[in-house]
Short mmCIF file of C-alpha atoms in Angstrom, two decimals:
data_model
loop_
_atom_site.label_atom_id
_atom_site.label_comp_id
_atom_site.label_asym_id
_atom_site.label_seq_id
_atom_site.Cartn_x
_atom_site.Cartn_y
_atom_site.Cartn_z
CA UNK A 1 66.28 183.22 283.05
CA UNK A 2 69.64 182.35 284.56
CA UNK A 3 71.28 184.61 281.96
CA UNK A 4 69.75 187.79 283.39
CA UNK A 5 72.44 189.65 285.33
CA UNK A 6 75.28 187.77 283.62
CA UNK A 7 78.23 189.62 282.09
CA UNK A 8 78.98 189.14 278.38
CA UNK A 9 81.74 190.45 276.10
CA UNK A 10 80.87 192.26 272.87
CA UNK A 11 82.25 190.39 269.83
CA UNK A 12 80.49 192.38 267.06
CA UNK A 13 79.88 196.04 267.97
CA UNK A 14 76.37 196.79 269.20
CA UNK A 15 74.86 199.71 267.29
CA UNK A 16 72.43 198.98 268.86
CA UNK A 17 72.42 195.35 267.58
CA UNK A 18 75.39 193.00 267.33
CA UNK A 19 76.86 189.85 268.89
CA UNK A 20 78.09 189.07 272.39
CA UNK A 21 79.96 186.09 273.87
CA UNK A 22 78.41 184.56 276.97
CA UNK A 23 78.94 181.18 278.66
CA UNK A 24 80.88 179.79 275.70
CA UNK A 25 78.36 180.84 273.05
CA UNK A 26 77.72 183.74 270.69
CA UNK A 27 74.37 185.49 271.13
CA UNK A 28 72.54 188.16 269.17
CA UNK A 29 72.15 191.19 271.41
CA UNK A 30 70.56 194.62 271.48
CA UNK A 31 71.99 197.44 273.61
CA UNK A 32 69.56 199.62 275.54
CA UNK A 33 72.15 202.42 275.71
CA UNK A 34 73.31 202.93 272.12
CA UNK A 35 76.59 201.81 270.61
CA UNK A 36 78.96 199.50 272.50
CA UNK A 37 82.38 198.63 271.06
CA UNK A 38 84.03 195.25 270.52
CA UNK A 39 85.68 193.93 273.68
CA UNK A 40 83.52 195.95 276.05
CA UNK A 41 81.47 194.26 278.75
CA UNK A 42 77.68 194.30 278.99
CA UNK A 43 75.18 193.03 281.56
CA UNK A 44 72.19 190.97 280.41
CA UNK A 45 68.88 192.68 281.26
CA UNK A 46 66.55 190.29 279.48
CA UNK A 47 66.21 187.36 277.10
CA UNK A 48 63.76 187.19 274.18
CA UNK A 49 64.18 183.83 272.44
CA UNK A 50 67.76 183.82 271.19
CA UNK A 51 68.28 187.59 271.56
CA UNK A 52 69.68 189.25 274.67
CA UNK A 53 68.89 192.78 275.81
CA UNK A 54 72.06 194.26 277.35
CA UNK A 55 73.50 197.41 278.89
CA UNK A 56 77.16 198.46 279.09
CA UNK A 57 79.02 198.02 282.38
CA UNK A 58 82.40 199.13 283.69
CA UNK A 59 85.03 196.61 284.73
CA UNK A 60 84.47 197.56 288.37
CA UNK A 61 80.71 197.00 288.09
CA UNK A 62 81.27 193.58 286.52
CA UNK A 63 83.44 192.28 289.37
CA UNK A 64 82.18 190.81 292.66
CA UNK A 65 82.21 193.43 295.46
CA UNK A 66 85.29 191.97 297.18
CA UNK A 67 87.32 191.43 293.96
CA UNK A 68 89.17 194.74 294.29
CA UNK A 69 90.00 194.20 297.95
CA UNK A 70 87.19 196.33 299.28
CA UNK A 71 87.67 199.62 301.05
CA UNK A 72 89.88 199.59 304.15
CA UNK A 73 87.80 200.38 307.16
#
């Protein structure tokens, strides 16, 4: 699925189930790593029908590698 690897934003806290916002739509989601609060970012690990399996990510992990300017070398 093209959704796998995408970053979504939690709209209804995941404990471990809730709702996330991805590509302009709300999705049911289940966290593989316990509770995730509203506004936090998660990465899509899998899709089962209309339910996403997600894991929390940090802001840094959600950005492209060069988004923070990289490391001077």
